[in-house]
Coordinates of C-alpha atoms in Angstrom, one line a residue:
M967 CA 83.4 187.5 90.8
N968 CA 80.6 189.6 89.4
D969 CA 79.5 187.0 86.9
Y970 CA 79.3 184.4 89.7
W971 CA 76.7 186.4 91.7
T972 CA 74.8 187.3 88.7
E973 CA 74.6 183.6 87.6
L974 CA 73.8 182.5 91.1
E975 CA 70.9 185.1 91.2
H976 CA 69.5 183.8 87.8
I977 CA 69.6 180.3 89.3
Q978 CA 67.8 181.3 92.4
T979 CA 65.3 183.3 90.5
S980 CA 64.6 180.4 88.1
R981 CA 64.0 178.1 91.0
G982 CA 61.8 180.5 92.8
N983 CA 59.5 180.5 89.7
D984 CA 59.1 176.6 90.0
Q985 CA 55.7 175.6 91.1
E986 CA 57.2 172.7 92.8
E987 CA 59.9 173.3 95.6
P988 CA 62.7 170.9 95.1
E989 CA 63.5 168.6 98.0
E990 CA 66.7 169.3 100.0
V991 CA 69.5 166.7 99.5
L992 CA 70.6 166.2 103.0
M993 CA 74.4 165.6 103.0
K994 CA 74.6 163.4 106.2
V995 CA 77.9 163.1 107.9
P996 CA 78.1 159.5 109.1
D997 CA 78.4 158.8 112.7
E998 CA 81.6 157.8 114.4
G999 CA 83.1 154.8 113.0
E1000 CA 80.4 154.6 110.4
L1001 CA 82.4 157.0 108.0
E1002 CA 85.5 154.7 108.4
E1003 CA 83.4 151.7 107.9
E1004 CA 82.1 153.2 104.6
W1005 CA 85.7 154.2 103.7
L1006 CA 86.8 150.5 104.0
K1007 CA 83.9 149.3 102.0
E1008 CA 84.8 151.8 99.2
A1009 CA 88.3 150.8 99.3
G1010 CA 87.4 147.0 98.8
L1011 CA 88.5 146.3 102.5
S1012 CA 85.2 145.7 104.0
D1013 CA 86.0 142.1 104.9
L1014 CA 88.5 143.3 107.5
I1015 CA 86.0 144.5 110.1
G1016 CA 82.7 143.5 111.8
D1017 CA 80.4 140.6 110.8
Q1018 CA 81.7 141.0 107.3
A1019 CA 85.1 139.7 108.2
G1020 CA 85.8 136.4 106.4
D1021 CA 88.1 135.2 103.8
L1022 CA 91.0 137.9 104.0
Q1023 CA 92.5 136.7 100.6
E1024 CA 91.8 139.7 98.4
S1025 CA 92.4 142.3 101.3
I1026 CA 95.8 140.6 101.9
V1027 CA 96.8 140.9 98.2
L1028 CA 95.7 144.6 98.1
L1029 CA 97.4 145.3 101.5
S1030 CA 100.6 143.8 100.3
T1031 CA 101.0 146.3 97.6
L1032 CA 100.4 149.6 99.5
T1033 CA 103.0 152.2 100.3
R1034 CA 103.9 153.3 103.9
T1035 CA 101.5 156.2 103.8
Q1036 CA 98.8 154.3 102.2
A1037 CA 99.1 151.4 104.8
A1038 CA 99.0 153.9 107.6
A1039 CA 95.8 155.3 106.3
V1040 CA 94.2 152.0 106.2
Q1041 CA 95.5 151.1 109.6
K1042 CA 93.9 154.4 111.1
R1043 CA 90.5 153.6 109.7
V1044 CA 90.5 149.9 110.9
D1045 CA 91.7 151.0 114.4
T1046 CA 88.9 153.6 114.6
V1047 CA 86.2 151.1 113.5
T1048 CA 87.3 148.5 115.8
Q1049 CA 87.6 150.8 118.7
T1050 CA 84.0 152.2 117.9
L1051 CA 82.5 148.7 117.6
R1052 CA 83.8 147.7 121.0
K1053 CA 82.5 150.9 122.5
K1054 CA 79.0 150.0 121.4
N1055 CA 79.4 146.5 122.8
K1056 CA 78.3 144.9 119.5
Q1057 CA 77.1 141.3 119.9
H1058 CA 79.1 139.9 117.1
Q1059 CA 82.7 139.0 117.5
V1060 CA 85.0 142.0 116.6
P1061 CA 88.3 140.9 115.2
D1062 CA 91.4 142.3 116.8
V1063 CA 93.5 144.6 114.7
R1064 CA 96.3 142.1 115.4
D1065 CA 94.3 139.3 114.1
V1066 CA 93.6 141.3 110.8
F1067 CA 97.2 142.6 110.1
G1068 CA 99.2 140.0 112.1
L1069 CA 97.0 137.5 110.2
P1070 CA 94.9 134.8 112.0
S1071 CA 96.3 131.4 112.3
A1072 CA 94.1 129.9 109.4
Q1073 CA 95.7 132.4 107.1
S1074 CA 99.3 132.4 108.3
G1075 CA 100.4 129.5 106.3
K1076 CA 99.2 131.0 103.1
I1077 CA 100.6 134.6 103.8
S1078 CA 104.0 133.7 105.2
S1079 CA 105.4 132.2 102.1
A1080 CA 104.8 135.6 100.5
N1081 CA 106.9 137.4 103.0
R1082 CA 109.3 134.6 103.7
T1083 CA 112.4 136.3 102.2
Q1084 CA 111.9 139.7 103.9
P1085 CA 113.6 140.4 107.0
A1086 CA 111.7 141.3 110.1
G1087 CA 110.5 144.7 110.4
T1088 CA 111.1 145.6 106.7
S1089 CA 108.9 145.5 103.6
E1090 CA 110.4 144.0 100.4
N1091 CA 111.7 147.5 99.6
G1092 CA 113.9 147.4 102.7
K1093 CA 111.5 150.0 104.4
Q1094 CA 110.5 149.8 107.9
D1095 CA 106.8 148.7 108.2
V1096 CA 104.1 151.1 109.4
K1097 CA 103.2 150.4 113.1
S1098 CA 100.2 151.6 115.1
D1099 CA 99.8 150.6 118.8
G1100 CA 102.3 147.9 118.2
Q1101 CA 100.5 146.3 115.2
T1102 CA 101.9 146.1 111.6
I1103 CA 100.8 146.6 108.1
I1104 CA 103.4 145.5 105.5
A1105 CA 104.1 148.4 103.2
C1106 CA 105.8 148.1 99.9
G1107 CA 106.2 150.5 96.8
D1108 CA 108.3 153.6 96.6
D1109 CA 111.0 154.6 99.1
K1110 CA 111.0 158.1 100.2
S1111 CA 114.7 158.1 100.0
N1112 CA 114.3 158.2 96.3
L1113 CA 112.4 161.4 96.2
D1114 CA 113.8 164.0 93.9
T1115 CA 113.2 167.1 96.2
A1116 CA 114.9 169.1 93.4
L1117 CA 111.9 168.8 91.1
S1118 CA 110.6 172.0 89.9
E1119 CA 107.2 173.3 90.7
T1120 CA 106.0 172.6 87.4
D1121 CA 107.0 169.0 87.4
I1122 CA 104.6 166.3 88.1
N1123 CA 106.1 162.9 89.3
L1124 CA 103.6 160.1 88.6
E1125 CA 106.1 157.2 89.4
I1126 CA 106.1 157.8 93.2
S1127 CA 103.1 157.8 95.6
F1128 CA 101.8 161.2 95.9
S1129 CA 101.4 160.8 99.7
E1130 CA 104.9 159.4 100.0
Q1131 CA 106.2 162.7 98.2
A1132 CA 104.1 164.7 100.4
A1133 CA 105.5 163.1 103.5
G1134 CA 109.0 163.5 102.2
L1135 CA 108.4 167.2 101.4
K1136 CA 106.3 168.1 104.5
E1137 CA 109.0 169.8 106.5
Q1138 CA 109.6 172.5 103.6
S1139 CA 107.6 175.7 104.1
K1140 CA 104.4 176.0 102.5
S1141 CA 104.0 177.5 99.1
S1142 CA 102.9 181.2 99.0
E1143 CA 100.7 180.4 95.8
P1144 CA 97.6 182.4 95.7
H1145 CA 94.4 180.7 96.7
G1146 CA 92.0 183.4 95.5
G1147 CA 90.6 183.9 91.9
E1148 CA 94.0 184.3 90.1
D1149 CA 94.4 185.3 86.7
D1150 CA 94.8 182.6 84.0
S1151 CA 98.4 183.5 83.5
L1152 CA 99.2 182.6 87.0
L1153 CA 98.2 179.0 86.8
P1154 CA 101.4 177.0 86.0
N1155 CA 101.6 174.6 83.0
F1156 CA 102.6 171.3 84.6
K1157 CA 104.6 168.6 82.8
M1158 CA 105.5 165.1 83.3
P1159 CA 108.6 163.0 82.6
Q1160 CA 108.1 160.6 79.6
D1161 CA 107.1 157.3 80.7
K1162 CA 108.7 154.7 78.2
T1163 CA 106.2 152.0 79.1
G1164 CA 103.4 154.4 78.0
T1165 CA 101.0 156.5 79.6
T1166 CA 97.6 155.2 80.7
K1167 CA 94.3 157.1 80.6
I1168 CA 90.8 156.3 82.0
G1169 CA 89.3 154.1 79.3
D1170 CA 92.4 152.4 78.5
L1171 CA 92.2 149.7 81.1
A1172 CA 89.8 146.6 81.4
S1173 CA 87.0 146.9 84.0
Q1174 CA 88.6 144.4 86.5
D1175 CA 91.9 146.7 86.6
M1176 CA 89.9 149.9 86.6
K1177 CA 88.1 148.5 89.7
K1178 CA 91.6 148.1 91.4
V1179 CA 92.5 151.7 90.5
R1180 CA 89.5 153.1 92.0
S1181 CA 90.2 151.4 95.4
L1182 CA 93.9 152.4 95.4
A1183 CA 93.1 156.0 94.4
L1184 CA 90.7 156.3 97.3
I1185 CA 93.5 154.9 99.7
E1186 CA 96.0 157.2 98.1
L1187 CA 93.9 160.3 98.4
T1188 CA 93.1 159.7 102.1
A1189 CA 96.9 159.2 102.8
L1190 CA 97.5 162.5 101.0
Y1191 CA 95.1 164.3 103.1
D1192 CA 96.4 162.5 106.2
A1193 CA 99.8 163.8 105.4
F1194 CA 98.7 167.3 105.8
G1195 CA 96.3 166.7 108.7
I1196 CA 93.2 167.4 106.6
D1197 CA 90.1 165.5 107.5
F1198 CA 88.9 163.2 104.5
K1199 CA 85.1 163.0 105.0
S1200 CA 82.6 161.7 102.7
H1201 CA 78.9 162.3 102.9
K1202 CA 75.7 160.2 102.6
A1203 CA 72.6 161.4 100.7
V1204 CA 69.5 160.8 102.6
K1205 CA 66.8 159.2 100.1
I1206 CA 64.7 161.8 98.5
K1207 CA 61.7 161.5 95.9
I1208 CA 63.3 161.6 92.4
K1209 CA 62.0 161.6 89.0
E1210 CA 62.0 158.0 87.3
S1211 CA 62.0 159.2 83.8
G1212 CA 62.5 162.3 81.6
L1213 CA 65.3 164.4 80.7
F1214 CA 65.8 167.2 83.4
G1215 CA 66.0 166.3 87.1
V1216 CA 66.7 162.7 86.5
P1217 CA 69.6 160.8 88.1
L1218 CA 72.4 160.2 85.6
T1219 CA 72.2 156.3 86.0
V1220 CA 68.3 156.5 85.1
L1221 CA 68.9 158.8 82.3
L1222 CA 71.6 156.5 80.9
E1223 CA 69.4 153.4 81.2
Q1224 CA 66.8 155.3 79.0
D1225 CA 69.3 156.6 76.5
Q1226 CA 70.9 153.0 76.1
K1227 CA 67.6 151.5 75.0
K1228 CA 67.7 153.9 72.2
V1229 CA 71.3 154.0 71.6
P1230 CA 73.3 150.9 73.0
G1231 CA 76.6 151.6 74.6
T1232 CA 75.7 155.3 75.4
K1233 CA 78.0 156.6 78.2
V1234 CA 77.0 160.4 78.2
P1235 CA 73.4 161.5 78.3
L1236 CA 72.0 162.1 74.7
I1237 CA 70.4 165.3 75.7
L1238 CA 73.7 166.7 76.9
Q1239 CA 75.5 165.5 73.6
K1240 CA 72.8 167.1 71.5
L1241 CA 72.8 170.4 73.5
I1242 CA 76.6 170.6 72.9
S1243 CA 76.5 169.7 69.4
H1244 CA 73.7 172.3 68.7
I1245 CA 75.6 175.1 70.5
E1246 CA 78.6 174.4 68.4
E1247 CA 76.8 174.1 65.2
E1248 CA 76.0 177.9 65.7
G1249 CA 79.7 178.5 66.2
L1250 CA 81.6 179.3 69.3
D1251 CA 82.6 182.8 68.4
T1252 CA 79.4 184.2 69.9
E1253 CA 80.3 187.0 72.5
G1254 CA 79.0 186.1 76.1
L1255 CA 78.5 182.4 75.3
L1256 CA 77.3 180.8 78.7
R1257 CA 77.4 184.1 80.3
I1258 CA 74.4 185.7 78.6
S1259 CA 71.3 183.8 79.6
G1260 CA 68.5 182.9 77.3
S1261 CA 64.9 184.0 77.9
A1262 CA 63.6 182.3 81.1
T1263 CA 60.1 182.0 79.7
R1264 CA 61.3 180.4 76.4
V1265 CA 63.8 178.1 78.3
K1266 CA 61.0 176.9 80.4
S1267 CA 58.8 176.2 77.4
L1268 CA 61.6 174.4 75.6
C1269 CA 62.3 172.1 78.6
Q1270 CA 58.7 171.0 78.6
E1271 CA 58.8 170.5 74.9
L1272 CA 62.1 168.4 75.1
E1273 CA 60.5 166.3 77.7
A1274 CA 57.7 165.4 75.4
K1275 CA 59.4 165.1 72.0
F1276 CA 63.2 164.6 72.4
Y1277 CA 63.0 160.7 72.3
E1278 CA 60.4 160.8 69.6
R1279 CA 63.0 162.9 67.5
T1280 CA 60.0 165.4 66.5
F1281 CA 61.6 168.3 68.5
A1282 CA 62.4 171.3 66.2
W1283 CA 66.1 172.2 67.1
D1284 CA 66.3 174.8 64.2
S1285 CA 64.0 177.0 66.5
V1286 CA 66.4 177.0 69.4
K1287 CA 68.5 180.0 69.9
Q1288 CA 72.1 179.6 70.9
H1289 CA 72.0 181.3 74.2
D1290 CA 68.7 179.3 75.1
A1291 CA 70.6 176.1 74.3
A1292 CA 73.5 177.1 76.5
S1293 CA 70.9 177.9 79.4
L1294 CA 69.3 174.4 78.9
L1295 CA 72.7 172.8 79.2
K1296 CA 73.5 174.8 82.5
F1297 CA 69.9 173.8 83.6
F1298 CA 70.6 170.1 83.0
I1299 CA 73.8 170.0 85.0
R1300 CA 72.2 172.0 87.9
E1301 CA 69.0 170.3 87.9
L1302 CA 70.5 166.8 88.6
P1303 CA 69.0 165.5 91.8
H1304 CA 72.6 164.5 93.0
P1305 CA 75.5 166.6 92.0
L1306 CA 77.7 165.4 89.1
L1307 CA 80.7 165.3 91.4
T1308 CA 78.6 162.9 93.8
V1309 CA 77.1 163.7 97.2
E1310 CA 79.6 161.4 98.7
Y1311 CA 82.6 163.3 97.4
L1312 CA 81.5 166.8 96.6
N1313 CA 83.1 168.1 99.9
A1314 CA 86.4 166.2 99.0
F1315 CA 86.5 168.2 95.8
I1316 CA 85.9 171.5 97.7
T1317 CA 88.5 170.5 100.3
V1318 CA 91.1 170.2 97.8
Q1319 CA 91.8 173.9 98.3
K1320 CA 93.2 173.3 101.7
L1321 CA 96.3 171.4 100.3
P1322 CA 99.3 173.8 100.4
T1323 CA 100.5 173.9 96.8
R1324 CA 99.1 173.8 93.4
K1325 CA 100.9 170.7 92.7
H1326 CA 99.2 168.8 95.6
Q1327 CA 95.8 170.1 94.6
L1328 CA 96.3 168.9 91.0
Q1329 CA 97.4 165.4 92.5
A1330 CA 94.3 165.3 94.7
L1331 CA 92.0 166.2 91.7
N1332 CA 93.5 163.5 89.7
L1333 CA 92.8 160.9 92.4
L1334 CA 89.1 162.3 92.9
V1335 CA 88.4 161.9 89.1
L1336 CA 89.7 158.4 89.1
F1337 CA 87.3 157.0 91.7
L1338 CA 84.2 159.0 90.5
P1339 CA 81.5 156.6 89.4
E1340 CA 81.8 156.0 85.5
P1341 CA 78.7 157.9 84.6
S1342 CA 79.6 161.0 86.4
R1343 CA 83.4 160.8 85.2
D1344 CA 82.2 160.5 81.7
T1345 CA 79.7 163.2 81.7
L1346 CA 82.2 165.5 83.4
K1347 CA 84.9 164.7 80.8
T1348 CA 82.4 165.7 78.0
L1349 CA 81.3 169.0 79.7
L1350 CA 85.1 170.0 80.4
E1351 CA 86.1 169.3 76.9
F1352 CA 83.3 171.5 75.6
L1353 CA 84.1 174.4 78.0
Q1354 CA 87.7 174.2 76.8
R1355 CA 86.6 174.5 73.1
I1356 CA 84.6 177.7 74.2
I1357 CA 87.7 179.1 75.9
D1358 CA 89.8 178.4 72.8
S1359 CA 87.7 181.0 71.0
K1360 CA 88.1 183.5 73.8
E1361 CA 89.5 186.2 71.4
K1362 CA 86.0 186.4 69.7
N1363 CA 83.7 185.3 72.3
K1364 CA 85.4 187.1 75.3
M1365 CA 85.0 184.1 77.5
T1366 CA 88.3 183.3 79.3
L1367 CA 89.1 180.5 81.7
N1368 CA 88.1 182.9 84.5
N1369 CA 84.9 183.9 83.0
I1370 CA 83.9 180.2 82.2
A1371 CA 84.8 179.0 85.8
V1372 CA 82.9 181.5 87.7
I1373 CA 79.8 181.0 85.4
M1374 CA 79.9 177.2 85.6
A1375 CA 80.8 176.9 89.3
P1376 CA 77.4 177.6 90.8
N1377 CA 75.8 175.3 88.3
L1378 CA 78.1 172.4 89.1
F1379 CA 78.4 172.8 92.9
R1380 CA 75.0 174.1 93.8
F1381 CA 72.8 171.5 92.5
K1382 CA 69.0 171.0 92.6
G1383 CA 68.8 169.8 96.2
F1384 CA 71.7 172.2 97.5
R1385 CA 70.8 174.4 100.4
S1386 CA 73.2 177.0 101.8
K1387 CA 73.0 177.3 105.6
G1388 CA 76.1 179.5 106.1
G1389 CA 76.4 183.2 106.6
E1390 CA 77.8 186.0 104.1
Q1391 CA 81.4 185.1 104.9
Q1392 CA 80.6 181.3 104.2
E1393 CA 79.0 182.3 100.9
F1394 CA 82.0 184.3 99.6
A1395 CA 84.3 181.5 100.7
M1396 CA 82.1 179.1 98.9
A1397 CA 82.0 181.4 95.7
A1398 CA 85.8 181.7 95.6
G1399 CA 86.6 178.1 96.4
T1400 CA 84.4 176.5 94.0
A1401 CA 85.2 178.8 91.1
N1402 CA 89.0 177.9 91.7
I1403 CA 88.2 174.2 91.6
M1404 CA 86.2 174.9 88.3
R1405 CA 89.1 176.7 87.0
W1406 CA 91.6 173.8 87.6
L1407 CA 89.2 171.2 86.3
I1408 CA 89.1 172.9 83.0
K1409 CA 92.8 174.1 82.8
Y1410 CA 94.3 170.6 83.8
Q1411 CA 91.7 168.1 82.4
N1412 CA 94.3 166.4 80.3
L1413 CA 96.3 165.6 83.3
L1414 CA 93.2 164.7 85.4
W1415 CA 92.2 161.7 83.3
L1416 CA 95.9 160.0 83.4
I1417 CA 96.3 157.0 85.8
P1418 CA 99.6 157.6 87.7
K1419 CA 102.3 155.0 87.0
F1420 CA 102.7 154.3 90.6
L1421 CA 98.9 153.0 90.7
M1422 CA 99.6 151.1 87.6
N1423 CA 102.5 149.4 89.2
Q1424 CA 100.4 148.5 92.2
V1425 CA 97.7 147.0 90.0
R1426 CA 100.3 144.9 88.2
K1427 CA 101.6 143.8 91.6
Q1428 CA 98.1 142.8 92.7
N1429 CA 97.5 140.8 89.6
T1430 CA 101.0 139.0 90.1
E1431 CA 100.2 138.3 93.7
N1432 CA 96.9 136.9 92.8
Q1433 CA 98.3 134.5 90.3
K1434 CA 101.0 133.4 92.7
K1435 CA 98.4 132.5 95.3
M1436 CA 96.2 130.7 92.9
S1437 CA 99.2 128.7 91.6
K1438 CA 100.1 127.6 95.2
D1439 CA 96.6 126.6 96.0
K1440 CA 96.3 122.8 95.0
A1441 CA 92.7 122.6 95.5
M1442 CA 92.1 125.6 93.3
K1443 CA 94.4 123.9 90.7
K1444 CA 92.3 120.7 90.7
L1445 CA 89.1 122.8 90.3
L1446 CA 90.6 124.7 87.4
K1447 CA 91.5 121.6 85.6
K1448 CA 88.0 120.2 86.0
M1449 CA 86.7 123.6 84.7
A1450 CA 89.3 123.9 81.8
Y1451 CA 86.8 123.4 79.1
D1452 CA 84.5 126.0 80.3
R1453 CA 87.2 128.5 81.0
E1454 CA 88.3 128.2 77.4
K1455 CA 85.0 129.6 76.3
H1456 CA 85.4 132.9 78.4
D1457 CA 88.1 135.5 78.5
K1458 CA 90.9 134.9 81.0
P1459 CA 91.6 138.5 82.4
Y1460 CA 94.9 137.5 83.8
R1461 CA 96.5 134.6 82.0
S1462 CA 100.0 134.0 81.4
T1463 CA 101.1 133.1 77.8
T1464 CA 103.7 130.5 77.0
K1465 CA 105.2 131.3 73.5
T1466 CA 106.9 128.0 72.2
D1467 CA 107.6 129.6 68.9
A1468 CA 109.0 132.9 70.3
L1469 CA 112.6 134.1 69.4
P1470 CA 114.7 136.1 71.6
G1471 CA 113.8 139.8 70.9
V1472 CA 110.8 139.1 68.9
I1473 CA 107.2 139.4 69.9
R1474 CA 104.2 138.1 67.9
V1475 CA 101.3 140.6 67.3
Q1476 CA 97.9 139.3 66.6
A1477 CA 95.2 141.1 64.5
P1478 CA 92.3 138.6 64.2
Q1479 CA 89.8 141.4 63.4
F1480 CA 91.7 142.3 60.3
S1481 CA 92.5 138.6 58.9
K1482 CA 95.9 139.0 60.0
V1483 CA 96.9 135.8 62.1
S1484 CA 100.0 137.3 63.4
M1485 CA 103.1 139.5 62.8
A1486 CA 106.5 138.8 64.0
I1487 CA 108.0 142.1 65.3
Q1488 CA 111.7 142.5 66.1
L1489 CA 112.0 144.6 69.4
T1490 CA 114.4 147.6 69.2
E1491 CA 115.2 150.2 71.4
D1492 CA 113.2 152.7 69.3
L1493 CA 110.2 150.6 68.5
K1494 CA 107.0 152.3 69.5
A1495 CA 103.3 151.2 69.5
S1496 CA 102.6 153.4 66.7
D1497 CA 105.3 151.8 64.7
V1498 CA 103.6 148.3 65.0
L1499 CA 100.1 149.9 63.9
A1500 CA 101.7 151.5 60.9
R1501 CA 103.1 148.1 59.8
L1502 CA 99.7 146.5 60.1
L1503 CA 98.3 149.3 58.1
S1504 CA 100.8 149.0 55.4
Q1505 CA 99.9 145.2 55.0
I1506 CA 96.2 145.4 55.0
R1507 CA 94.7 147.1 52.1
T1508 CA 91.5 145.1 51.6
V1509 CA 89.8 146.6 54.6
A1510 CA 89.1 150.3 55.3
I1511 CA 90.7 151.0 58.6
K1512 CA 90.9 154.5 60.3
R1513 CA 94.0 154.8 62.3
E1514 CA 92.2 156.5 65.1
D1515 CA 89.7 153.5 65.4
I1516 CA 92.3 150.8 66.2
C1517 CA 94.8 150.3 69.2
L1518 CA 97.6 147.8 70.2
Y1519 CA 96.5 146.1 73.4
E1520 CA 98.6 144.7 76.1
I1521 CA 96.7 141.6 77.3
G1522 CA 97.5 139.2 80.1
G1523 CA 100.6 138.6 82.2
N1524 CA 100.3 141.2 84.9
I1525 CA 97.6 143.3 83.4
G1526 CA 94.0 142.5 82.2
E1527 CA 93.7 144.5 79.1
R1528 CA 95.4 147.9 78.2
C1529 CA 95.1 149.9 75.2
L1530 CA 98.6 151.4 74.4
N1531 CA 99.5 154.9 73.9
D1532 CA 101.3 155.6 70.6
E1533 CA 104.4 156.8 72.4
T1534 CA 104.8 153.4 74.4
Y1535 CA 108.2 151.8 73.8
M1536 CA 107.6 148.3 73.1
K1537 CA 110.9 146.8 74.6
D1538 CA 110.6 148.6 77.8
L1539 CA 107.1 147.4 78.1
Y1540 CA 107.9 143.8 77.1
Q1541 CA 110.6 143.8 79.9
L1542 CA 107.8 144.9 82.5
N1543 CA 105.4 142.2 81.2
P1544 CA 107.2 139.4 79.4
N1545 CA 104.1 137.2 79.5
A1546 CA 101.6 139.5 77.8
E1547 CA 100.0 139.0 74.5
W1548 CA 99.8 141.7 71.9
V1549 CA 96.6 142.1 70.0
I1550 CA 95.6 144.9 67.4
K1551 CA 91.9 145.5 67.5
S1552 CA 89.1 148.2 67.5
R1553 CA 89.2 150.7 70.3
S1554 CA 86.6 150.2 73.1
R1555 CA 84.2 153.0 73.2

C-alpha cells in the first residue's frame, strides 16, 4: 500500500498549495424515515406514501413483478415511512400499509383481475407471499427451490435474483476469502452460463426500459444487503458553491452541457477523452505510468492554460509530457465537486466489502453500476477501459492491477470536497477497502455492465402488465382511438405487431436505412443475430456499411427497443417475444 500513501500525500500537498480552500461536501445521513422516503422515490414508488399518494397504477405493476426478497425490502421501507409519519403527527392523511398493498377499494377492481387465477396466499409462481405485520406484497419471479447450490464459486447465475440466491445460501458458512489487498492471481475469473436469448449490456436498451432497470436494480441491491443484515444507507449532499463553467472542478452535468454545444451527443467529457488519447499516443509502455507524478508547477500551469484554450482549440498538446497528462487526468477525476460514484451512493460502493463472498460483492457492484446516473456511468466506463489498457502493458510499464488500483483509489474516493474525520485505524481501513473496490471495478468491468437476465425478465413482465391494463381500460381505449392519427407520428415504445403475412417459423427483418424493405428469415435452432446481419451485408453492396456500426434490434412486444448481441439465438428470442419487430439499423451511440 506504499503507493497509496504516496499518492495521497501528493494529493494533499497539491490541495494545500491551492489559494482557495475547497468547500467540504457534507454527506448528510437523512433523518429517520427520510432515508426510506428518498429510497422509495428513487425506486419509482413515491406514490405509495404521504401526500404524494395517488394513482397507484405504475407502482402496482412494478410490485407485481418483484421477487419475495425484493417485495420484503419494499415492505420494510414503506412500514418505516408510515410509522415515522404517524409519530410526527402529520396533518395530511397517511395511507395505511394495508390500503397500499391490500389495495384501496377504488383500485381493487382493476387489480383483482390480474391476480384472479392465483390461489390465496401464493404468487403466480406458487410461492407464499411475503408478509409483514399481517400485510401482504404479492411476490413473483424466481423460486428459491430452483437454486443450484452446487454452482462453483466462479459461476455467476444471472437468471435468478441475487437476493433470492443469497437468501437460499445464507445458512452456509461464510467464505474465507481474503478481504485485504490480495494479489492479482487470487481474484477468481467468473464465468456465466450462455443465455440463448442474448446478453444485454447497458446501452443496448431504450431509455424507457433502462429507467425500469435502474429502479429494479436499487430494489434488488437493497434486498441483497437486507439478506445479510447490512444497512443500505444513501447520503444527501448539502449544497455548496460550485463552478458553473470551465474544465476542472465542474460538475459532470455542467461539463457535458458545455461539451454538447461543441460536439452534439457527447456522453463523456471531451477533456477526459483528449487526455486519454494524448497519453495513449505517447504509448502505454512507459514505466510507472500514473504512478510517477508530473511536475506540480507544470501541471498547475497546464490546468490554467487548458481552461483558457481548450475549447478554442489553440492549446499546444505537443508540449504536454506524458506524466503531466496522466497527472492532469487524475486531477480531473478528484477535482469533481461531487464524486464520480455520486455522493448518494459512494458509501454503498464502500459497503460492498462487508458482503461475505467475492461473488456477492461482484453482484452488488453490478447493481450499483446499473443505477448510477448516466453521465457518471459513461465516464466511469471510459476511465476503467483506459486503466485496463495500461494494465495490458504491465510487462513493460510495471503497472499491475494492484499498482493501478492503489494509485487510483484515493483519486476516485477522496474527491475534492472529501474530509476525513476518522483516526489512523479508520484511515487504514479506508485505504485497504477503497483499493479493493477499485481493483474489482477494473478486473470485472466487462461483467459489471451486463444487465442480469432476471432484471430483463422483470422489465418484460412490467411491459406486458402495462399493456394488459391499458387494453382493459375502456376509457383509455376510446382516448387512444381519438389520438390514433397523432400516435402514428410518434414512436410507440411498447406496441404489439400483427403480421398478417407471417409464415410459421419465419420472421421479417426490416432494414429501412439501407433501402432494404424486408427480408424473410427462416428460424432454425442455430440461427443467430450475427447470421441475420451477415445476410444483409451480403445483399447490399451499393452502400458502404461497417459491421460494427449496425445492430439487429428487437422492437416492441414486451420490450421497448433492444440491440441484440451477436450470439443471440433468434428462435429462442422469438419464443420469448413473438410480437416483436426485427429491424437492422445503425447502433445508437
